[in-house]
Coordinates of N, CA, C and O in Angstrom, one line a residue:
M16 N -0.8 69.7 10.4 CA -1.3 69.8 11.7 C -0.1 70.3 12.5 O 1.0 70.0 12.3
E17 N -0.4 70.9 13.4 CA 0.5 71.6 14.4 C 0.6 70.8 15.8 O -0.5 70.6 16.2
N18 N 1.6 70.6 16.4 CA 1.6 70.1 17.7 C 1.5 71.2 18.8 O 2.4 72.3 18.6
Y19 N 0.7 71.2 19.7 CA 0.5 72.3 20.7 C 0.6 71.7 22.3 O 0.4 70.4 22.4
A20 N 1.0 72.6 23.1 CA 0.9 72.2 24.6 C -0.1 73.1 25.1 O -0.1 74.4 24.7
V21 N -0.9 72.7 25.9 CA -2.0 73.6 26.5 C -1.9 73.4 28.0 O -1.7 72.4 28.6
F22 N -1.7 74.6 28.7 CA -1.5 74.6 30.1 C -2.8 75.2 30.7 O -3.1 76.3 30.5
L23 N -3.4 74.4 31.5 CA -4.8 74.9 32.2 C -4.3 75.7 33.5 O -3.5 75.2 34.2
R24 N -5.2 76.6 33.8 CA -5.0 77.4 35.0 C -5.8 77.0 36.1 O -7.2 76.8 35.7
G25 N -5.3 76.6 37.1 CA -6.0 76.4 38.5 C -6.9 75.2 38.5 O -8.1 75.3 39.1
I26 N -6.7 74.1 38.0 CA -7.5 72.8 38.3 C -6.9 72.0 39.1 O -5.6 72.0 39.4
N27 N -7.7 71.1 39.8 CA -7.1 70.2 40.8 C -6.7 71.0 42.0 O -6.0 70.4 42.7
V28 N -7.2 72.3 42.1 CA -6.8 73.1 43.4 C -8.0 73.9 43.5 O -8.8 74.2 42.6
G29 N -8.4 74.4 44.7 CA -9.5 75.3 44.9 C -10.7 74.7 44.6 O -11.6 75.7 44.2
G30 N -11.0 73.6 44.7 CA -12.3 73.0 44.4 C -12.6 72.7 42.9 O -13.8 72.1 42.7
I31 N -11.8 72.9 42.0 CA -12.1 72.5 40.6 C -11.3 71.4 40.4 O -10.2 71.3 40.1
N32 N -12.0 70.3 40.3 CA -11.4 68.9 40.2 C -11.8 68.3 38.9 O -13.0 68.1 38.7
I33 N -10.9 67.9 38.1 CA -11.2 67.3 36.7 C -10.3 66.1 36.6 O -9.0 66.3 36.7
K34 N -10.8 65.0 36.3 CA -10.1 63.8 36.1 C -9.6 63.9 34.7 O -10.4 64.3 33.9
M35 N -8.3 63.6 34.4 CA -7.7 63.7 33.2 C -8.5 62.8 32.1 O -8.5 63.3 31.0
A36 N -8.9 61.6 32.6 CA -9.8 60.8 31.5 C -11.0 61.7 31.2 O -11.4 61.5 30.0
D37 N -11.7 62.3 32.0 CA -12.8 62.9 31.8 C -12.5 64.2 30.7 O -13.2 64.4 29.8
L38 N -11.5 64.8 31.1 CA -11.0 65.9 30.2 C -10.7 65.4 28.8 O -11.2 65.9 27.8
S39 N -9.8 64.2 28.6 CA -9.6 63.6 27.4 C -11.0 63.4 26.7 O -10.9 63.5 25.2
A40 N -11.8 62.8 27.4 CA -13.1 62.3 26.7 C -13.9 63.6 26.2 O -14.5 63.3 25.1
A41 N -14.0 64.5 27.0 CA -14.6 65.8 26.5 C -14.0 66.5 25.3 O -14.6 67.1 24.4
L42 N -12.7 66.3 25.2 CA -11.9 67.0 24.1 C -12.2 66.3 22.7 O -11.9 66.8 21.5
K43 N -12.8 65.1 22.8 CA -12.9 64.4 21.6 C -14.0 64.9 20.6 O -14.0 64.7 19.5
D44 N -14.8 65.8 21.2 CA -15.8 66.5 20.4 C -15.5 67.9 19.9 O -16.2 68.7 19.2
Y45 N -14.0 68.2 19.9 CA -13.5 69.3 19.3 C -12.4 69.0 18.4 O -12.1 67.9 18.2
P46 N -12.0 70.1 17.6 CA -11.0 69.7 16.6 C -9.6 69.5 16.9 O -8.7 70.4 16.5
F47 N -9.4 68.5 17.7 CA -8.2 68.3 18.2 C -8.0 66.7 18.0 O -8.8 65.9 18.0
T48 N -6.6 66.3 17.8 CA -6.4 64.9 17.6 C -5.1 64.6 18.5 O -4.5 65.6 19.0
K49 N -4.9 63.4 18.7 CA -3.9 62.8 19.4 C -3.7 63.6 20.7 O -2.6 63.9 21.3
V50 N -4.8 63.7 21.5 CA -5.0 64.3 22.8 C -4.2 63.5 23.8 O -4.4 62.3 24.0
K51 N -3.2 64.1 24.7 CA -2.7 63.4 25.6 C -2.5 64.2 27.0 O -2.0 65.4 26.8
T52 N -3.1 63.8 28.1 CA -2.9 64.5 29.3 C -1.8 64.2 30.0 O -1.3 63.0 29.9
L53 N -1.1 65.2 30.7 CA 0.2 64.8 31.4 C 0.0 65.3 32.9 O -0.4 66.4 33.0
L54 N 0.4 64.3 33.8 CA 0.3 64.6 35.2 C -1.1 65.1 35.5 O -1.9 65.1 34.7
A55 N -1.5 65.5 36.8 CA -2.7 65.8 37.1 C -2.9 67.3 37.3 O -4.0 67.8 37.9
S56 N -2.0 68.0 36.8 CA -2.0 69.3 37.0 C -2.3 70.3 35.8 O -2.1 71.4 35.8
G57 N -2.9 69.6 34.9 CA -3.6 70.5 33.7 C -2.5 70.8 32.6 O -2.5 72.0 32.2
N58 N -1.9 69.7 32.3 CA -1.1 69.7 31.0 C -1.6 69.0 29.9 O -1.8 67.8 30.2
V59 N -1.8 69.4 28.9 CA -2.3 68.6 27.7 C -1.5 68.9 26.4 O -1.1 70.1 26.1
V60 N -1.1 67.7 25.6 CA -0.5 68.1 24.4 C -1.6 67.5 23.3 O -2.2 66.5 23.7
L61 N -1.5 68.1 22.2 CA -2.5 67.7 21.3 C -1.9 68.2 19.8 O -1.2 69.0 19.8
Q62 N -2.7 67.8 18.7 CA -2.4 68.2 17.6 C -3.9 68.9 16.9 O -4.8 68.5 17.3
S63 N -3.7 70.0 16.2 CA -4.8 70.6 15.6 C -4.4 71.4 14.2 O -3.3 71.8 14.2
D64 N -5.4 71.6 13.4 CA -5.1 72.5 12.2 C -5.5 73.9 12.6 O -5.1 74.9 11.9
L65 N -6.0 74.2 13.8 CA -6.5 75.6 14.1 C -5.0 76.4 14.5 O -4.0 75.8 15.0
S66 N -5.2 77.6 14.5 CA -4.2 78.6 14.9 C -4.2 78.4 16.6 O -5.2 78.1 17.2
P67 N -3.1 79.0 17.3 CA -3.0 79.0 18.7 C -4.1 79.8 19.3 O -4.7 79.3 20.4
K68 N -4.6 80.8 18.7 CA -5.7 81.7 19.2 C -7.1 80.7 19.2 O -7.8 80.8 20.2
F69 N -7.2 80.0 18.2 CA -8.4 79.2 18.0 C -8.6 77.9 18.9 O -9.5 77.5 19.3
V70 N -7.3 77.4 19.0 CA -7.0 76.2 20.0 C -7.5 76.7 21.4 O -8.2 76.0 22.0
K71 N -7.0 77.8 21.8 CA -7.3 78.5 23.0 C -8.7 78.6 23.2 O -9.4 78.2 24.3
A72 N -9.5 79.3 22.2 CA -10.9 79.4 22.4 C -11.6 78.2 22.5 O -12.6 78.1 23.4
Q73 N -11.4 77.2 21.5 CA -12.1 76.0 21.6 C -11.8 75.2 22.8 O -12.7 74.5 23.4
F74 N -10.7 75.2 23.5 CA -10.3 74.4 24.6 C -11.1 75.0 25.8 O -11.5 74.3 26.7
E75 N -11.1 76.3 25.8 CA -11.6 76.9 26.9 C -13.3 76.8 27.1 O -13.9 76.6 27.9
K76 N -13.7 76.8 25.8 CA -15.2 76.4 25.5 C -15.5 75.1 26.0 O -16.6 75.0 26.7
C77 N -14.5 74.1 25.8 CA -14.8 72.8 26.2 C -14.9 72.6 27.7 O -15.7 72.1 28.3
L78 N -14.0 73.4 28.3 CA -13.8 73.3 29.9 C -15.1 73.9 30.4 O -15.6 73.5 31.4
R79 N -15.3 75.2 30.0 CA -16.6 75.9 30.5 C -17.9 75.2 30.3 O -18.8 75.1 31.2
E80 N -18.1 74.6 29.1 CA -19.4 73.8 28.8 C -19.4 72.5 29.5 O -20.5 72.1 29.9
T81 N -18.3 71.9 29.6 CA -18.2 70.5 30.1 C -18.2 70.4 31.6 O -18.9 69.8 32.3
F82 N -17.4 71.3 32.1 CA -16.9 71.4 33.6 C -17.5 72.5 34.2 O -17.5 72.5 35.6
G83 N -18.2 73.5 33.9 CA -18.8 74.4 34.3 C -18.0 75.5 35.2 O -18.5 75.8 36.5
Y84 N -16.9 75.7 34.7 CA -16.1 76.9 35.4 C -15.5 77.8 34.5 O -15.4 77.5 33.3
D85 N -15.1 79.0 35.0 CA -14.6 80.0 34.1 C -13.1 79.6 34.0 O -12.3 79.8 34.8
A86 N -12.8 79.0 32.9 CA -11.6 78.4 32.6 C -10.6 79.3 31.7 O -11.1 80.2 30.9
W87 N -9.4 79.3 32.0 CA -8.5 79.9 31.1 C -7.1 79.0 31.0 O -6.8 78.2 31.7
V88 N -6.7 78.9 29.6 CA -5.6 78.3 29.3 C -4.6 79.0 28.6 O -4.9 80.1 28.1
V89 N -3.3 78.6 28.6 CA -2.4 79.1 27.7 C -1.8 78.1 26.7 O -1.6 77.0 27.0
V90 N -1.9 78.5 25.5 CA -1.5 77.5 24.5 C -0.2 77.9 23.6 O -0.1 79.1 23.3
L91 N 0.7 77.1 23.6 CA 1.8 77.3 22.8 C 2.2 76.0 21.9 O 1.7 75.0 22.2
T92 N 3.0 76.4 20.8 CA 3.2 75.4 19.9 C 4.3 74.5 20.6 O 5.0 75.1 21.5
A93 N 4.5 73.3 20.1 CA 5.5 72.4 20.7 C 7.0 73.0 20.5 O 7.8 73.1 21.5
A94 N 7.1 73.7 19.3 CA 8.3 74.2 19.1 C 8.6 75.5 19.9 O 9.8 75.7 20.5
R95 N 7.7 76.1 20.3 CA 7.8 77.3 21.3 C 8.2 76.9 22.6 O 8.9 77.5 23.3
V96 N 7.4 75.9 23.1 CA 8.0 75.3 24.4 C 9.3 74.8 24.5 O 10.1 75.0 25.5
S97 N 9.8 74.2 23.4 CA 11.1 73.8 23.3 C 12.1 74.9 23.4 O 13.1 75.0 24.2
E98 N 11.8 76.0 22.7 CA 12.5 77.3 22.7 C 12.6 77.9 24.2 O 13.6 78.3 24.5
L99 N 11.6 77.8 24.8 CA 11.5 78.5 26.2 C 12.2 77.6 27.1 O 13.1 78.1 27.9
V100 N 12.3 76.4 27.1 CA 13.1 75.4 27.8 C 14.6 75.7 27.5 O 15.3 75.9 28.6
D101 N 15.0 75.7 26.3 CA 16.3 76.0 26.0 C 16.8 77.3 26.5 O 17.8 77.6 26.8
A102 N 15.8 78.3 26.5 CA 16.3 79.7 27.0 C 16.5 79.9 28.5 O 17.1 80.9 28.7
C103 N 15.8 78.9 29.3 CA 15.8 79.1 30.7 C 17.5 79.0 31.3 O 18.0 77.9 30.9
P104 N 17.7 80.0 31.9 CA 19.3 79.9 32.3 C 19.4 79.2 33.7 O 20.5 79.0 34.1
Y105 N 18.2 78.9 34.3 CA 18.3 78.2 35.5 C 18.0 76.7 35.4 O 17.6 76.0 34.6
P106 N 18.7 76.0 36.4 CA 18.6 74.5 36.5 C 17.3 74.0 36.7 O 16.6 74.5 37.4
A107 N 17.1 72.9 36.0 CA 15.9 72.1 36.3 C 16.0 71.4 37.6 O 14.9 71.2 38.2
D108 N 17.0 70.9 37.9 CA 17.3 70.2 39.3 C 18.3 70.9 40.0 O 19.4 70.8 39.7
D109 N 17.9 71.3 41.4 CA 18.9 72.0 42.2 C 18.3 71.8 43.6 O 17.3 71.8 43.9
K110 N 19.3 71.5 44.4 CA 18.9 70.9 45.8 C 18.3 72.3 46.6 O 17.5 72.3 47.6
S111 N 18.8 73.5 46.3 CA 18.3 74.7 47.1 C 17.2 75.6 46.4 O 16.6 76.4 47.2
T112 N 17.2 75.4 45.2 CA 16.1 76.3 44.6 C 15.2 75.4 43.6 O 15.7 74.4 43.1
H113 N 14.1 75.9 43.2 CA 13.3 75.3 42.3 C 13.2 76.4 41.2 O 12.9 77.6 41.4
T114 N 13.1 75.9 39.9 CA 12.9 76.8 38.8 C 11.5 76.9 38.2 O 10.9 75.8 37.9
Y115 N 10.9 78.1 38.2 CA 9.5 78.1 37.6 C 9.4 78.8 36.3 O 10.1 80.0 36.2
I116 N 8.5 78.6 35.6 CA 8.2 79.2 34.3 C 6.6 79.9 34.3 O 5.9 78.9 34.6
T117 N 6.7 81.0 34.4 CA 5.4 81.7 34.3 C 5.0 81.9 32.9 O 5.7 82.6 32.2
L118 N 3.9 81.3 32.3 CA 3.5 81.3 30.9 C 2.3 82.4 30.9 O 1.5 82.3 31.8
A119 N 2.0 83.2 29.8 CA 1.1 84.0 29.8 C 0.3 84.0 28.4 O 1.0 83.9 27.4
S120 N -1.0 84.3 28.3 CA -1.7 84.5 27.2 C -1.7 85.7 26.9 O -2.4 86.2 25.8
D121 N -1.5 86.7 27.9 CA -1.7 88.2 27.9 C -0.4 88.9 28.2 O -0.1 88.8 29.4
T122 N 0.3 89.2 27.2 CA 1.7 89.7 27.2 C 1.7 90.9 28.2 O 2.7 91.0 29.1
A123 N 0.7 91.9 28.1 CA 0.6 93.0 29.1 C 0.7 92.6 30.6 O 1.2 93.2 31.4
M124 N -0.1 91.6 30.8 CA -0.3 90.9 32.2 C 1.2 90.5 32.7 O 1.4 90.7 33.8
L125 N 1.8 89.8 31.9 CA 3.2 89.2 32.1 C 4.1 90.5 32.4 O 5.0 90.3 33.3
D126 N 4.1 91.5 31.5 CA 4.8 92.6 31.7 C 4.7 93.1 33.1 O 5.7 93.5 33.9
E127 N 3.4 93.4 33.5 CA 2.9 93.9 34.8 C 3.7 93.0 35.9 O 4.1 93.6 36.9
L128 N 3.3 91.7 35.8 CA 3.8 90.7 36.8 C 5.3 90.9 37.0 O 5.8 90.9 38.0
F129 N 5.9 91.0 35.9 CA 7.4 90.8 35.8 C 7.9 92.2 36.4 O 8.8 92.2 37.5
E130 N 7.4 93.1 36.1 CA 7.7 94.5 36.9 C 7.6 94.5 38.3 O 8.3 95.0 39.1
A131 N 6.3 94.0 38.7 CA 5.9 93.9 40.1 C 7.1 93.0 40.9 O 7.3 93.3 42.0
G132 N 7.4 92.1 40.2 CA 8.3 90.9 40.7 C 9.8 91.9 40.9 O 10.4 91.7 42.0
E133 N 10.2 92.7 40.0 CA 11.4 93.4 40.2 C 11.2 94.5 41.5 O 12.1 94.7 41.9
N134 N 10.0 94.9 41.5 CA 9.8 95.8 42.7 C 9.8 95.3 43.9 O 10.0 95.9 44.9
L135 N 9.6 93.9 44.1 CA 9.7 93.3 45.2 C 11.1 93.2 45.9 O 11.3 93.2 47.0
G136 N 12.1 93.2 45.0 CA 13.4 93.0 45.4 C 13.7 91.5 45.8 O 12.9 90.9 46.3
G137 N 14.9 91.1 45.6 CA 15.4 89.8 45.8 C 14.8 88.7 45.2 O 15.0 87.6 45.4
V138 N 14.1 89.0 44.1 CA 13.4 88.1 43.3 C 14.4 87.8 42.0 O 14.6 88.8 41.3
E139 N 14.8 86.6 41.9 CA 15.7 86.5 40.6 C 14.9 85.8 39.7 O 14.1 84.9 39.8
Q140 N 14.6 86.5 38.5 CA 13.8 86.2 37.4 C 14.4 86.7 36.1 O 15.3 87.6 36.1
V141 N 14.0 86.1 35.0 CA 14.6 86.6 33.7 C 13.4 86.4 32.7 O 12.6 85.4 32.8
R142 N 13.2 87.2 31.7 CA 12.3 87.3 30.8 C 12.7 86.3 29.6 O 13.8 86.4 29.1
L143 N 11.9 85.3 29.3 CA 12.3 84.4 28.3 C 11.7 84.7 26.8 O 12.2 84.1 25.9
G144 N 10.7 85.5 26.9 CA 10.2 85.9 25.6 C 9.0 86.7 26.1 O 8.6 86.8 27.3
P145 N 8.1 87.1 25.1 CA 6.9 87.8 25.3 C 5.9 87.2 26.1 O 5.0 87.7 26.8
E146 N 5.8 85.8 26.2 CA 4.7 85.1 26.9 C 5.5 84.3 28.1 O 4.6 83.3 28.6
A147 N 6.7 84.4 28.4 CA 7.2 83.6 29.4 C 8.3 84.3 30.3 O 9.2 85.1 29.6
S148 N 8.4 83.9 31.5 CA 9.3 84.4 32.4 C 9.7 83.3 33.2 O 8.9 82.5 33.7
A149 N 11.1 83.3 33.6 CA 11.4 82.1 34.7 C 11.9 82.8 35.9 O 12.4 84.1 35.8
W150 N 11.7 82.1 36.9 CA 12.1 82.7 38.4 C 12.4 81.6 39.3 O 12.0 80.4 39.1
L151 N 13.3 81.9 40.3 CA 13.6 80.9 41.3 C 12.8 81.2 42.6 O 12.7 82.1 42.9
A152 N 12.6 80.0 43.3 CA 12.1 79.9 44.6 C 13.0 79.1 45.4 O 13.4 78.0 44.9
P153 N 13.1 79.3 46.8 CA 13.8 78.4 47.5 C 13.1 77.0 47.7 O 11.8 76.9 47.7
A154 N 13.9 75.9 47.6 CA 13.3 74.6 47.8 C 12.6 74.4 49.0 O 13.2 75.0 50.2
G155 N 11.5 74.0 49.0 CA 10.5 73.8 50.5 C 9.8 75.0 50.8 O 9.1 75.0 51.8
G156 N 10.0 76.1 50.0 CA 9.3 77.4 50.4 C 8.7 78.1 49.1 O 8.5 79.3 49.2
T157 N 8.3 77.4 48.2 CA 7.9 78.0 47.0 C 6.7 78.8 47.2 O 6.5 80.1 46.8
L158 N 5.7 78.2 47.8 CA 4.3 79.0 48.1 C 4.7 80.1 49.0 O 3.8 81.0 48.9
D159 N 5.6 80.1 50.0 CA 5.7 81.3 50.8 C 6.6 82.3 50.2 O 6.9 83.4 50.7
S160 N 7.2 82.1 49.0 CA 8.0 83.0 48.4 C 7.2 84.3 48.0 O 6.1 84.2 47.5
P161 N 7.8 85.5 48.1 CA 7.1 86.8 47.8 C 6.6 86.7 46.3 O 5.5 87.1 46.0
F162 N 7.3 86.2 45.4 CA 6.8 86.1 43.9 C 5.7 85.3 43.6 O 4.8 85.5 43.1
S163 N 5.7 84.0 44.5 CA 4.7 83.1 44.4 C 3.4 83.7 44.8 O 2.3 83.6 44.3
K164 N 3.5 84.3 46.0 CA 2.2 85.0 46.4 C 1.7 86.0 45.6 O 0.6 86.2 45.3
L165 N 2.7 86.8 45.0 CA 2.3 87.8 44.0 C 1.7 87.4 42.9 O 0.4 87.7 42.3
S166 N 2.2 86.2 42.1 CA 1.7 85.5 40.9 C 0.4 85.0 41.2 O -0.4 84.8 40.2
A167 N 0.0 84.6 42.5 CA -1.2 83.8 42.8 C -2.3 84.9 43.0 O -3.5 84.5 43.0
K168 N -2.2 86.2 42.9 CA -3.3 87.0 42.9 C -4.3 87.0 41.9 O -3.9 86.5 40.7
A169 N -5.5 87.0 42.2 CA -6.7 87.0 41.3 C -6.4 87.8 40.1 O -7.0 87.4 39.0
R170 N -5.7 89.0 40.3 CA -5.4 89.8 39.1 C -4.9 89.1 37.9 O -5.1 89.3 36.6
Y171 N -4.0 88.1 38.2 CA -3.2 87.5 37.1 C -3.9 86.1 36.7 O -3.3 85.5 35.8
K172 N -5.0 85.7 37.3 CA -5.6 84.4 37.0 C -6.0 84.2 35.7 O -5.6 83.1 35.1
A173 N -6.5 85.1 34.9 CA -7.2 85.0 33.6 C -6.0 84.9 32.5 O -6.2 84.5 31.5
G174 N -4.8 85.3 32.9 CA -3.8 85.4 31.7 C -2.5 84.7 31.9 O -1.7 84.7 31.1
T175 N -2.2 84.1 33.0 CA -1.0 83.5 33.5 C -1.3 82.1 34.2 O -2.2 82.0 34.8
T176 N -0.3 81.3 34.0 CA -0.1 80.1 34.7 C 1.4 79.6 35.1 O 2.2 80.1 34.1
T177 N 1.6 79.0 35.9 CA 3.1 78.7 36.3 C 3.5 77.2 36.4 O 2.5 76.5 36.9
R178 N 4.3 76.8 35.8 CA 4.9 75.4 36.0 C 6.4 75.4 36.4 O 7.2 76.2 36.0
N179 N 6.8 74.1 37.0 CA 8.0 74.1 37.2 C 8.7 73.7 36.2 O 8.2 73.0 35.2
L180 N 10.0 73.9 35.9 CA 10.8 73.7 34.7 C 10.8 72.3 34.4 O 10.9 71.8 33.3
R181 N 10.9 71.4 35.5 CA 10.9 69.9 35.1 C 9.6 69.4 34.3 O 9.6 68.7 33.6
T182 N 8.5 70.0 34.8 CA 7.1 69.7 34.1 C 7.2 70.3 32.8 O 6.8 69.6 31.8
L183 N 7.8 71.5 32.5 CA 7.7 72.1 31.2 C 8.6 71.0 30.3 O 8.4 70.9 29.2
I184 N 9.8 70.6 30.7 CA 10.6 69.6 30.1 C 9.7 68.2 29.6 O 9.8 68.0 28.5
K185 N 9.0 67.8 30.6 CA 8.0 66.6 30.2 C 7.0 66.9 29.2 O 6.7 66.4 28.3
V186 N 6.5 68.2 29.4 CA 5.4 68.7 28.3 C 6.1 68.8 26.9 O 5.7 68.5 25.7
R187 N 7.4 69.4 26.9 CA 8.1 69.6 25.6 C 8.2 68.3 25.1 O 8.1 68.1 23.8
D188 N 8.8 67.1 25.7 CA 9.1 66.0 25.2 C 7.9 65.3 24.7 O 7.8 64.7 23.6
A189 N 6.8 65.3 25.5 CA 5.6 64.7 25.0 C 4.9 65.5 23.8 O 4.4 64.7 22.8
A190 N 5.0 66.6 23.7 CA 4.5 67.5 22.5 C 5.4 67.0 21.3 O 4.7 66.8 20.1
A191 N 6.6 66.9 21.5 CA 7.6 66.5 20.3 C 7.2 65.1 19.8 O 7.4 64.9 18.6
A192 N 6.7 64.2 20.6 CA 6.5 62.9 20.3 C 5.2 62.6 19.6 O 5.0 61.5 19.3
L193 N 4.3 63.6 19.4 CA 3.0 63.4 19.0 C 3.1 62.9 17.6 O 3.9 63.3 16.7

């Protein structure tokens, strides 16, 4: 059994509201064990014998069939989440900036987003691996930051999702504890 972290894109915003208890109940019919939801922003840790590709396929199928929306998730092993947290050069807690990690199931899409961020100028970002990049936003101004607006575009919806580094640390710890 492998420990996984699953990051849902766009739930509990924009009219797609899913109670974590309902999500946990729906996942009982799929090849996952030790399912645990974290926070209300679409973070799940679980165990499965499936490969990451098939965890993604089964999880998205569950969301689409149970909750009736075009769902996308990013699936990482617990070990990979830990590596990404360790690789992040930015602080988890800082009074002037917040650290975000953009995760991708589509490396080419993340490549494009990273390059577009570079072209914005003034965006501090670093690539953590093929499936993740870290970036900084001013405290209190994340949604208004140029990179946040760029990454929120519909073009990136199917292949990326973003989490605060503090959230990623909580997910790492929960996945390791399964």
